[in-house]
PDB file of C-alpha atoms and ligand atoms in Angstrom:
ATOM      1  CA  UNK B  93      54.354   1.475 -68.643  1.00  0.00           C
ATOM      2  CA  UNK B  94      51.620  -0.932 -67.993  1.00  0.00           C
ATOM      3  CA  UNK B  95      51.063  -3.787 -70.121  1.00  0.00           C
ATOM      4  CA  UNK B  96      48.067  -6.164 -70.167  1.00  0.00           C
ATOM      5  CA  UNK B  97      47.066  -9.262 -72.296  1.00  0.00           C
ATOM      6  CA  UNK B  98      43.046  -9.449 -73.376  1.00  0.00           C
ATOM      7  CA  UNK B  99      41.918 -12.742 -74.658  1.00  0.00           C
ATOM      8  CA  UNK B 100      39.070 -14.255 -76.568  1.00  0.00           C
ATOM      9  CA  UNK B 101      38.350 -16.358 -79.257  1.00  0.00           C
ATOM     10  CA  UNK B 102      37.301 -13.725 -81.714  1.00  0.00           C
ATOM     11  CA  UNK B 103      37.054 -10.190 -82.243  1.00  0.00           C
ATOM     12  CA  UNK B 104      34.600  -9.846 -79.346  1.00  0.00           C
ATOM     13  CA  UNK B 105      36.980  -9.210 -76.369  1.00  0.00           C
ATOM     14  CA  UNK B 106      37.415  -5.946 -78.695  1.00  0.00           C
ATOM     15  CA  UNK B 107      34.119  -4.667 -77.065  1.00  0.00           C
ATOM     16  CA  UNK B 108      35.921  -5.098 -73.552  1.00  0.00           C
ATOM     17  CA  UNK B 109      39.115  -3.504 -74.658  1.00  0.00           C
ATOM     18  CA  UNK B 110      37.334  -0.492 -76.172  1.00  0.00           C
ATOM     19  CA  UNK B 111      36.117   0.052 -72.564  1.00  0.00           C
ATOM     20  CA  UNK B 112      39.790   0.037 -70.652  1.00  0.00           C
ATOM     21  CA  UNK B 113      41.353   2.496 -73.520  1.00  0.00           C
ATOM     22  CA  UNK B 114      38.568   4.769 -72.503  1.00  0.00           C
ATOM     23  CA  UNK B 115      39.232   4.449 -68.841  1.00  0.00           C
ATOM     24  CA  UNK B 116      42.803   3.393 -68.940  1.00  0.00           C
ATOM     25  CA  UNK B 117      44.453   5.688 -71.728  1.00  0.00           C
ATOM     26  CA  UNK B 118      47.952   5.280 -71.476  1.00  0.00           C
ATOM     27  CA  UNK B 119      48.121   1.067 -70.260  1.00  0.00           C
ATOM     28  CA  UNK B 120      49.426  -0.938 -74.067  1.00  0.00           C
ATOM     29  CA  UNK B 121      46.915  -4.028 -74.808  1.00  0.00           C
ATOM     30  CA  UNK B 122      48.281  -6.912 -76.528  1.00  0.00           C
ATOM     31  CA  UNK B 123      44.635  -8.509 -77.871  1.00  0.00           C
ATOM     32  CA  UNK B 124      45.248 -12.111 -78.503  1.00  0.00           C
ATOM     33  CA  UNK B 125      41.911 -13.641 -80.261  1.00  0.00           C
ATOM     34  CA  UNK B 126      42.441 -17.788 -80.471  1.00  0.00           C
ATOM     35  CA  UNK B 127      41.003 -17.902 -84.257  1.00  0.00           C
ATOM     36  CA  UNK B 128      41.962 -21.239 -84.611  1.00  0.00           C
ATOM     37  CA  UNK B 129      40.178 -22.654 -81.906  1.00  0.00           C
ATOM     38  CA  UNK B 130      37.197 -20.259 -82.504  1.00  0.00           C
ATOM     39  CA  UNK B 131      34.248 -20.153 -81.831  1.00  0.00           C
ATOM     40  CA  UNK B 132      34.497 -21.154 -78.110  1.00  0.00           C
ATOM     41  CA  UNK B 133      30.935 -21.093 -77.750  1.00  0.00           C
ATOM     42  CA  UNK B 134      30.842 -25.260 -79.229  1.00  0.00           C
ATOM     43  CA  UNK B 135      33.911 -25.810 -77.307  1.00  0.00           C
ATOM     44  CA  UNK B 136      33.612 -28.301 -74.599  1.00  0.00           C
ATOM     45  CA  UNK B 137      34.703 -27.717 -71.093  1.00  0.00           C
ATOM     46  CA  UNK B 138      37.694 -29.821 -71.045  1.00  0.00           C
ATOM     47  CA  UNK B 139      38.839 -28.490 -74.354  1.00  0.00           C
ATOM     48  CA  UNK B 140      38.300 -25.062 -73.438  1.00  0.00           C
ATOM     49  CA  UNK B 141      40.689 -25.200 -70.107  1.00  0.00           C
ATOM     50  CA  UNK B 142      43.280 -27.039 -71.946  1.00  0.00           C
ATOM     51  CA  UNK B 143      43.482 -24.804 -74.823  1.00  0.00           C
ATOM     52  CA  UNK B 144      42.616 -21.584 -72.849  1.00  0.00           C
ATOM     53  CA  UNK B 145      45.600 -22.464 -70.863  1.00  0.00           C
ATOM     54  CA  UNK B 146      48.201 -23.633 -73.551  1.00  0.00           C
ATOM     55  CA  UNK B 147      47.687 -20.395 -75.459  1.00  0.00           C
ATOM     56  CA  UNK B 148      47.982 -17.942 -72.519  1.00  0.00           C
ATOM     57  CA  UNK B 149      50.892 -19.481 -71.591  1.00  0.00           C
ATOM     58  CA  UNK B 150      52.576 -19.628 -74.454  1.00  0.00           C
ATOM     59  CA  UNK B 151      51.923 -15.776 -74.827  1.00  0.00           C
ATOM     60  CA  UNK B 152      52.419 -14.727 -70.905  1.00  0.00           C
ATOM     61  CA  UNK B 153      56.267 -16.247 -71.489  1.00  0.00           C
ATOM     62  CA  UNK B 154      56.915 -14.606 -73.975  1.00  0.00           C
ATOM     63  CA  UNK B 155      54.870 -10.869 -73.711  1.00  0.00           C
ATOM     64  CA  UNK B 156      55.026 -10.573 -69.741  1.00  0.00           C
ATOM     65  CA  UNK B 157      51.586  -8.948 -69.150  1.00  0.00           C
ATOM     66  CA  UNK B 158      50.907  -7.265 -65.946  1.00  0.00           C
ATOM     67  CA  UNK B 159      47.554  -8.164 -65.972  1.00  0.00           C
ATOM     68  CA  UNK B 160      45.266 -10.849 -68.042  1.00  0.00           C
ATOM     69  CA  UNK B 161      41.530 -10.422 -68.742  1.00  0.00           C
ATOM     70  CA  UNK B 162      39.858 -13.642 -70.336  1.00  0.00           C
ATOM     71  CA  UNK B 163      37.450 -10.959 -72.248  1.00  0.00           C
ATOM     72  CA  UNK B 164      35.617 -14.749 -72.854  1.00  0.00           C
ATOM     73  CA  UNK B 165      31.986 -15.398 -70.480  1.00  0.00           C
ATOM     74  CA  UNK B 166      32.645 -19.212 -72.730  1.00  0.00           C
ATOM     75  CA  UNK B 167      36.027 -19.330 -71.446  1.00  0.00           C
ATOM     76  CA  UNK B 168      36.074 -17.341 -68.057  1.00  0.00           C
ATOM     77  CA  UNK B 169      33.000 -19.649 -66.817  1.00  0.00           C
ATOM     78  CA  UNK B 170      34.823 -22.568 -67.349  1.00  0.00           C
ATOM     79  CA  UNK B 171      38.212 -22.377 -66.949  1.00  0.00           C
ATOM     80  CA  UNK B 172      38.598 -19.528 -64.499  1.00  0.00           C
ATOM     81  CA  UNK B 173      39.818 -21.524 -61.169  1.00  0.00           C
ATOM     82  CA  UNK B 174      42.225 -23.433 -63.491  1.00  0.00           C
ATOM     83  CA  UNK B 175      44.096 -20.459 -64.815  1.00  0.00           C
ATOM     84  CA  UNK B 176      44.076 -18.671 -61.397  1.00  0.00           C
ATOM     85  CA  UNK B 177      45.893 -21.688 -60.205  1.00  0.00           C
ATOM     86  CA  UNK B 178      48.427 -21.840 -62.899  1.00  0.00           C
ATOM     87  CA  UNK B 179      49.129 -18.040 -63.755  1.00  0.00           C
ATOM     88  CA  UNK B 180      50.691 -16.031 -60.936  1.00  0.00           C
ATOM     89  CA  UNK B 181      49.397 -12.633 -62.510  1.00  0.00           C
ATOM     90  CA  UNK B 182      46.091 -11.266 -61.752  1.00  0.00           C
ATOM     91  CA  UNK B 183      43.434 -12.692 -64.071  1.00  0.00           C
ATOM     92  CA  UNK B 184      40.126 -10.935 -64.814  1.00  0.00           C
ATOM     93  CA  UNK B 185      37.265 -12.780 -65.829  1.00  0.00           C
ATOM     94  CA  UNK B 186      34.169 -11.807 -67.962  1.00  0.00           C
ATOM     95  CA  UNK B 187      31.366 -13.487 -66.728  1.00  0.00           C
ATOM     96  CA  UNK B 188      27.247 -12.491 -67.348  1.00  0.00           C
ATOM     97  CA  UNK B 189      26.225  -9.673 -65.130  1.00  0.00           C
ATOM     98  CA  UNK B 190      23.342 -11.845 -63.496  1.00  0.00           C
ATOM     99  CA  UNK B 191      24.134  -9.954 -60.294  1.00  0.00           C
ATOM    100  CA  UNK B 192      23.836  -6.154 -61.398  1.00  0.00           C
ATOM    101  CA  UNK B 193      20.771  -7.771 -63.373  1.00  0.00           C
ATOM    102  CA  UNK B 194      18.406  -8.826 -60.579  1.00  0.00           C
ATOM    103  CA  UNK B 195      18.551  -5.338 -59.275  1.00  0.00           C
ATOM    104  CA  UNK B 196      17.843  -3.689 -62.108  1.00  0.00           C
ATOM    105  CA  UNK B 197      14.643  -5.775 -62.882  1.00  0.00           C
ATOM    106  CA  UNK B 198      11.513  -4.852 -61.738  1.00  0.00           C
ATOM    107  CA  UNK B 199       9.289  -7.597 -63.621  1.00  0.00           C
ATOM    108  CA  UNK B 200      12.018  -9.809 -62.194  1.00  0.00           C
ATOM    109  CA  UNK B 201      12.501 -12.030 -65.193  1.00  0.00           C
ATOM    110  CA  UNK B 202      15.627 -11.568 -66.758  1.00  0.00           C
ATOM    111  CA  UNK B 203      17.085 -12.726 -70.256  1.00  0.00           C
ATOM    112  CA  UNK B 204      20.419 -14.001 -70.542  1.00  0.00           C
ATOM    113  CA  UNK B 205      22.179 -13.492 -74.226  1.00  0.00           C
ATOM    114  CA  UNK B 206      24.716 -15.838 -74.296  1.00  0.00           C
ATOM    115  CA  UNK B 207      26.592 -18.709 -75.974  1.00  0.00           C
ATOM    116  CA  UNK B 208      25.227 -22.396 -76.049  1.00  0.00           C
ATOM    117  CA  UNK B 209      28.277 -22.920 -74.000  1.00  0.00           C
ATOM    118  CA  UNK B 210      27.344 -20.311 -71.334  1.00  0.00           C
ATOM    119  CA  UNK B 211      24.161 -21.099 -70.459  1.00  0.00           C
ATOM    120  CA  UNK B 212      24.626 -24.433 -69.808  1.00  0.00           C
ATOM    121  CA  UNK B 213      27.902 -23.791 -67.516  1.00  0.00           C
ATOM    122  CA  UNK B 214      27.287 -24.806 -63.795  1.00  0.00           C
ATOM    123  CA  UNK B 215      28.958 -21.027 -62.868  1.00  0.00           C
ATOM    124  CA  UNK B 216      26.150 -19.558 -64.359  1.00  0.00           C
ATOM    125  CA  UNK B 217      23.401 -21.546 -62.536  1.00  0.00           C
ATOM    126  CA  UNK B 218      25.395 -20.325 -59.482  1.00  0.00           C
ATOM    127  CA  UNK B 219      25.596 -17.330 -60.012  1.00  0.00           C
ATOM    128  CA  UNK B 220      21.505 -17.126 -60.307  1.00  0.00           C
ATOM    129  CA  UNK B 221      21.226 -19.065 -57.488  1.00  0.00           C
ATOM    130  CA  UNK B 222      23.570 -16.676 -55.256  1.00  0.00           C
ATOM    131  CA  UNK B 223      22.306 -13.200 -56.491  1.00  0.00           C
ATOM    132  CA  UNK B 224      18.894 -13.794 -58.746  1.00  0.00           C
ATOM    133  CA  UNK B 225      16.992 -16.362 -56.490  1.00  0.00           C
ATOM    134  CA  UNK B 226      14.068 -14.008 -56.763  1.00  0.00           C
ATOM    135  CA  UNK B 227      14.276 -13.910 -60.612  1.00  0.00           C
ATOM    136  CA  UNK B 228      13.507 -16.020 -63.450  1.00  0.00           C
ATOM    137  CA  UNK B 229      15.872 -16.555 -66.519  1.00  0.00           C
ATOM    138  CA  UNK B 230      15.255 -16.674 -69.690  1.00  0.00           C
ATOM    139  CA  UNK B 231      18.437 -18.173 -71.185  1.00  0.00           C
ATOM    140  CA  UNK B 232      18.821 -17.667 -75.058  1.00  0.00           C
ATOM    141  CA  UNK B 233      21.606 -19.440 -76.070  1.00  0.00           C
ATOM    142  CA  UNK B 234      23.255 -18.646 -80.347  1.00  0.00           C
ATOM    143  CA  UNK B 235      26.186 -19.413 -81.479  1.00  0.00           C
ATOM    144  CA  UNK B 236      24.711 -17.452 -84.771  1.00  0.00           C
ATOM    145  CA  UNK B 237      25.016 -13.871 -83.063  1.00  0.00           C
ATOM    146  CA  UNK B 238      28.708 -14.676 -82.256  1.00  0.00           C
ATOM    147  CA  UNK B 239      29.169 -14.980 -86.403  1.00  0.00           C
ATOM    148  CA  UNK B 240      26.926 -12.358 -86.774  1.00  0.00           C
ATOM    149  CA  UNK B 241      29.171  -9.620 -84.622  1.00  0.00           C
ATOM    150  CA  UNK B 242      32.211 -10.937 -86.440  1.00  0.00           C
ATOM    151  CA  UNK B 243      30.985 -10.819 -89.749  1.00  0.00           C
ATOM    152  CA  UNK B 244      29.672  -6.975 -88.877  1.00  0.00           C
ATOM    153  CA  UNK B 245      33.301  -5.758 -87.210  1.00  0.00           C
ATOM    154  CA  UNK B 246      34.384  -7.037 -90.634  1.00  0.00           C
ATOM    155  CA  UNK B 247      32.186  -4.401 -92.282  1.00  0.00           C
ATOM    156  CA  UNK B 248      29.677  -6.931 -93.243  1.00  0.00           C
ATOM    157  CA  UNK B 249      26.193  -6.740 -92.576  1.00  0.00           C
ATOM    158  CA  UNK B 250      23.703  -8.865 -90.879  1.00  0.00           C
ATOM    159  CA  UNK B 251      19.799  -9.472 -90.777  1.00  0.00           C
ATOM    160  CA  UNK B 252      18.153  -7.426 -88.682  1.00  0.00           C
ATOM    161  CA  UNK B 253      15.002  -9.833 -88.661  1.00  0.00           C
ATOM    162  CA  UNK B 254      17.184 -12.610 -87.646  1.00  0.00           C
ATOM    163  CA  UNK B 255      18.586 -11.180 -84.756  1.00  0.00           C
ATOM    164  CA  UNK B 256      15.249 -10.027 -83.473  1.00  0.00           C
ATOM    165  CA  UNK B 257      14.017 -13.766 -84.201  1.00  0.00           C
ATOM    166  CA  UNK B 258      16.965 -15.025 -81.967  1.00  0.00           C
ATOM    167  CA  UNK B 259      16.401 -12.290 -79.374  1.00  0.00           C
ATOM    168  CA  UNK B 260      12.660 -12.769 -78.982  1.00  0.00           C
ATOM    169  CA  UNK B 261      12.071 -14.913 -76.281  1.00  0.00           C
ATOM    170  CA  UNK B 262      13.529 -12.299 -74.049  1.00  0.00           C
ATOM    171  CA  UNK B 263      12.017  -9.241 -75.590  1.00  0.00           C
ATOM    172  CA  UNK B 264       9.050 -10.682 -74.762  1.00  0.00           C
ATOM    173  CA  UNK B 265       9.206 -12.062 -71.377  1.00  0.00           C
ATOM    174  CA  UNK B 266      11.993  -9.762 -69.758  1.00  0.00           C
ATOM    175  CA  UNK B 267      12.863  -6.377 -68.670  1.00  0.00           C
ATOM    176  CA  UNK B 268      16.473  -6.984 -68.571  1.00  0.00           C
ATOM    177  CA  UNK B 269      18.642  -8.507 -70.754  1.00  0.00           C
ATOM    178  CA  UNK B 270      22.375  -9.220 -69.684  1.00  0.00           C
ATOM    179  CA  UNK B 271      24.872  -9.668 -72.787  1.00  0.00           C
ATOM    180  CA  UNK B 272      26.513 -12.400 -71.571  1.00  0.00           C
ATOM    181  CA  UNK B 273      29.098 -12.551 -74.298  1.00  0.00           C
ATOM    182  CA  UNK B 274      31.915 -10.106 -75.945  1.00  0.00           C
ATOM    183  CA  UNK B 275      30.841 -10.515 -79.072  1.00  0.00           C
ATOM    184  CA  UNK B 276      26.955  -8.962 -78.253  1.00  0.00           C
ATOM    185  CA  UNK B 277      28.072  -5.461 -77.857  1.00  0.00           C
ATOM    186  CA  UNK B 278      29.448  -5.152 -81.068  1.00  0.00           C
ATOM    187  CA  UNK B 279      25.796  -5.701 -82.416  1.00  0.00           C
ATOM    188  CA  UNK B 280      24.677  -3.161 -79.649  1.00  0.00           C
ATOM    189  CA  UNK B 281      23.613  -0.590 -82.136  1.00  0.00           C
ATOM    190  CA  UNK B 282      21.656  -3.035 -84.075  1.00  0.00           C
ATOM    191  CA  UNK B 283      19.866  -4.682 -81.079  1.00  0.00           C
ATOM    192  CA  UNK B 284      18.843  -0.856 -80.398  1.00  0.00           C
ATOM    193  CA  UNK B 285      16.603  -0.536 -83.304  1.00  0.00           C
ATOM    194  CA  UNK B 286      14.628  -3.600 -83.049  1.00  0.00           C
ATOM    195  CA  UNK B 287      13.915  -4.010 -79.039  1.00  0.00           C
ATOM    196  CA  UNK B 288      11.503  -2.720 -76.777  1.00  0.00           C
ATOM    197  CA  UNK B 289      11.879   0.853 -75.772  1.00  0.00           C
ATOM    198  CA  UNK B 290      11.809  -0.273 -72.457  1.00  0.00           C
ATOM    199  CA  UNK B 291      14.041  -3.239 -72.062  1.00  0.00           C
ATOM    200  CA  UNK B 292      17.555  -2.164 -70.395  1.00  0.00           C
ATOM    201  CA  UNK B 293      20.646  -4.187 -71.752  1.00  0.00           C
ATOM    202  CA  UNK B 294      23.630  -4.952 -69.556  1.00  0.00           C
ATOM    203  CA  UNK B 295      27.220  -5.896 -70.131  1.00  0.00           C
ATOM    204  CA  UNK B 296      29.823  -6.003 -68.392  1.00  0.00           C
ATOM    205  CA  UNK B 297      32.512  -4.377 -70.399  1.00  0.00           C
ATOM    206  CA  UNK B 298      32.717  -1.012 -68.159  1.00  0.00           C
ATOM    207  CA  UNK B 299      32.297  -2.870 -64.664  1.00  0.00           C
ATOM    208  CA  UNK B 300      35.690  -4.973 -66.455  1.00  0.00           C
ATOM    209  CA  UNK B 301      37.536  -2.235 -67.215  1.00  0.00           C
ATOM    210  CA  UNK B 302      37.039  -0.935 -63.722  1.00  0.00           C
ATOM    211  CA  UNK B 303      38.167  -3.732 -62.075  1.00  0.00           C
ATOM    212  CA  UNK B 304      41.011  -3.742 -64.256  1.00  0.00           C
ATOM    213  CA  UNK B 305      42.097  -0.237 -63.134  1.00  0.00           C
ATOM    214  CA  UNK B 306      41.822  -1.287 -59.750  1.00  0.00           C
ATOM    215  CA  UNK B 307      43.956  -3.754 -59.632  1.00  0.00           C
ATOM    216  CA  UNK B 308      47.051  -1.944 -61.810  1.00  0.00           C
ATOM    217  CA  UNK B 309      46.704   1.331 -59.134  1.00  0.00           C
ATOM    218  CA  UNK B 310      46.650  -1.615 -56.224  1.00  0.00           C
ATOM    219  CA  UNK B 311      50.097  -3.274 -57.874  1.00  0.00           C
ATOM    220  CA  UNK B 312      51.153   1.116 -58.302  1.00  0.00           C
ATOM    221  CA  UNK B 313      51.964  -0.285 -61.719  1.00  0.00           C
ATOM    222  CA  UNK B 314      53.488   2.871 -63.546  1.00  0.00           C
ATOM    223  CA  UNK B 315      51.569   4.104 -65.896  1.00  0.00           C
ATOM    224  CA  UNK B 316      53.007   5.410 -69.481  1.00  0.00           C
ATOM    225  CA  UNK B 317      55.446   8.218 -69.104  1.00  0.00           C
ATOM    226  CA  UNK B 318      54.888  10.998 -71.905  1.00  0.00           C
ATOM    227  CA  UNK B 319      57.478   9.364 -74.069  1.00  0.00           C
ATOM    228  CA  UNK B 320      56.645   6.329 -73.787  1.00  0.00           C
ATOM    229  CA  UNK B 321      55.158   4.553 -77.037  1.00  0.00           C
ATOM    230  CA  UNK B 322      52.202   3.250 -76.416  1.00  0.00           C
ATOM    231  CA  UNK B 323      51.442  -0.071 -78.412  1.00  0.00           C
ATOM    232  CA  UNK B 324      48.205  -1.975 -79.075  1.00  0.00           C
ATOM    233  CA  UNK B 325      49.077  -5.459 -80.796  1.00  0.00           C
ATOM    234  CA  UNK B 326      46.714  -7.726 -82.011  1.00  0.00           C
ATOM    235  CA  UNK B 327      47.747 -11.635 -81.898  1.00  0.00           C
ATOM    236  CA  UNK B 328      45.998 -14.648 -83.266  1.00  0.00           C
ATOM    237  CA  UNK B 329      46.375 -18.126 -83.412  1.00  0.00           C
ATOM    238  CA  UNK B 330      45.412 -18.705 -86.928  1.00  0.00           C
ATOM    239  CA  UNK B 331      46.471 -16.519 -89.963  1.00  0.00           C
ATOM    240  CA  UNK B 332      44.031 -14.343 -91.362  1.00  0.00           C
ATOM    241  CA  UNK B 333      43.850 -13.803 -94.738  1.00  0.00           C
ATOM    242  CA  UNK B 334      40.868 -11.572 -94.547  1.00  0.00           C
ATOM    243  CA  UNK B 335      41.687  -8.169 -95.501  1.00  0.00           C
ATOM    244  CA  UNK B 336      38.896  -6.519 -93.913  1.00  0.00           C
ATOM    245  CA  UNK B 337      39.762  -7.378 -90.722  1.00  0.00           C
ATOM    246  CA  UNK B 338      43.019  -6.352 -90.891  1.00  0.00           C
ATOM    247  CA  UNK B 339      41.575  -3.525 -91.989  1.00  0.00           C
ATOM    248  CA  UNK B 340      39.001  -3.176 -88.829  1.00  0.00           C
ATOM    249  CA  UNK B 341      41.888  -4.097 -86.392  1.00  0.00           C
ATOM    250  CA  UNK B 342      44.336  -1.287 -87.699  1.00  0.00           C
ATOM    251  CA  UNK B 343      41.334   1.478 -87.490  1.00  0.00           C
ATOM    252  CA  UNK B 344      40.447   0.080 -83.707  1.00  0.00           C
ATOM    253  CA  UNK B 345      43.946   0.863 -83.143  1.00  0.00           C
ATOM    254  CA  UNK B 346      45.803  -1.729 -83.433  1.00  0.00           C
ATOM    255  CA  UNK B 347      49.748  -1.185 -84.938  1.00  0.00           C
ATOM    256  CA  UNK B 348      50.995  -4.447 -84.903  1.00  0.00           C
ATOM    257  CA  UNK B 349      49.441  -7.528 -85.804  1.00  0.00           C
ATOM    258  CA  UNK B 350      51.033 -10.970 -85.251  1.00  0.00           C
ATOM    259  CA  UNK B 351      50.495 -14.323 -85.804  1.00  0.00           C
ATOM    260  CA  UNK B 352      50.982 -16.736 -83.011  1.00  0.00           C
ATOM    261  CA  UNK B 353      52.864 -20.148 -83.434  1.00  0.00           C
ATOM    262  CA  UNK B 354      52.228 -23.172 -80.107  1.00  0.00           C
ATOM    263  CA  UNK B 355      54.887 -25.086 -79.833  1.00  0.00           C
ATOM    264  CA  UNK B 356      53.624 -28.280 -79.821  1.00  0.00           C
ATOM    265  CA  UNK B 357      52.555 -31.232 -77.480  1.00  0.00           C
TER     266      UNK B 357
HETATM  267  N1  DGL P 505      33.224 -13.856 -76.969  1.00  0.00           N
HETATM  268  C1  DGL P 505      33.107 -15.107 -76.354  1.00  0.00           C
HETATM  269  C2  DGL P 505      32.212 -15.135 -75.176  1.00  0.00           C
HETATM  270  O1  DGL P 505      32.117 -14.141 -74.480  1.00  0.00           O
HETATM  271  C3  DGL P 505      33.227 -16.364 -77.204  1.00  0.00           C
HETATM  272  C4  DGL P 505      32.308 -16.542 -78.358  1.00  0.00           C
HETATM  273  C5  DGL P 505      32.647 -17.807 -79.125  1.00  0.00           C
HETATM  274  O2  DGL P 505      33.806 -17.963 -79.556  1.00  0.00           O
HETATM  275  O3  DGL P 505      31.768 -18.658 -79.246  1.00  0.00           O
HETATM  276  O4  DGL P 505      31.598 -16.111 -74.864  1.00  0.00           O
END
């Protein structure tokens, strides 16, 4: 059976895993969501590959993944190169889709949704320069929406006026805007209502979970025979003593939820 570890800081990477149990059914997902570093977005970079790199390693030891996806744009356009070096398991990044972006646009002025972290990461200015030289950006960078989507997977609910203030400056200059971070999709049907008809969003949740199923048929990984059990756990850093997202985690799918201890040092 395959196994793979997903990783954020919050409950965002959820919008990437929803994506490989559509397309990869029968692979178990251990979701490990650093709470007690969160949010990753205020992180700096040297922070962010240290601790990105203590906590999947104390995990990978343990929970032998086949297969890692940093469901993180904060973390996977940082720290990236550094866990590639370290892990010998195939790592997935999440990074924003600036690429798929530039070809979409026709006005050719994009809007990148991220964190504050993101759109200040030298990966990102890279990535512009190799595949949107044509383009402009229009970064928007909030920390805010990241709360936002985790206060609404908690069943909360958010204002709609605020996240049309934040999102603004794209809706009005772009005809793309890339969600370039896990948490945005989870507000996806709430960003519906208030933007222009016209304006095409982009993640890269499904382009993810492709890759992902590339790489397990390329490693002939076996996939879950019928008896197999197939378990979804859910793994923090930081106990949660929030019933409703226990609650949300155990209707995503989740049937085991476990609290993660570092050893420390
Ligand atoms: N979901 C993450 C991202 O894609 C991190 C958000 C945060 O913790 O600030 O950037």
């Amino acid at each position: 059976m395959s196994n793979i570890l997903v990783f954020d800081s919050g409950v965002g990477g959820i919008s990437v895993v929803r994506e490989i149990k559509q397309l990869l059914p029968s692979v178990s997902i251990d979701y490990l969501f650093d709470n007690l570093y969160y949010p990753y977005g205020e992180l700096d970079e040297v922070t962010l590959i240290q601790r990105t790199i203590a906590v999947i390693d104390c995990v990978a030891i343990e929970h032998k993944p086949q297969l890692i996806v940093i469901a993180c744009n904060s973390a996977s356009t940082t720290a990236l190169p550094a866990l590639r070096a370290k892990f010998d398991i195939p790592i997935v990044g999440v990074v924003p889709a600036i690429k798929p972006a530039s070809k979409l646009s026709n006005s050719k002025v994009i809007g990148l949704l991220a964190t504050q972290g993101t759109i200040t990461r030298d990966y990102v200015e890279q990535l512009k320069i190799n595949h949107a030289s044509d383009c402009d950006l229009v970064n928007v960078g909030s920390n805010e929406l990241v709360a936002m989507a985790e206060a609404l997977y908690r069943g909360g609910k958010i204002s709609q006026q605020r996240l049309l203030d934040i999102c603004q400056p794209i809706f009005e200059q772009a005809d793309v805007m890339i969600l370039g971070c896990t948490h945005f999709p989870l507000l996806m049907e709430c960003i519906n209502q208030i933007k222009p008809p016209s304006l095409v969003i982009i993640d890269s949740g499904l382009a993810i979970a492709q890759r992902v199923k590339t790489l397990l048929d390329a490693r002939v990984v076996k996939t879950k025979a019928p008896n197999d059990f197939l378990n979804h756990r859910a793994l923090y850093t930081k106990s949660i003593n929030d019933k409703s997202l226990i609650a949300a985690l155990f209707s995503e799918g989740f049937n085991e939820t476990t609290l993660i201890t570092l050893p420390r040092g």
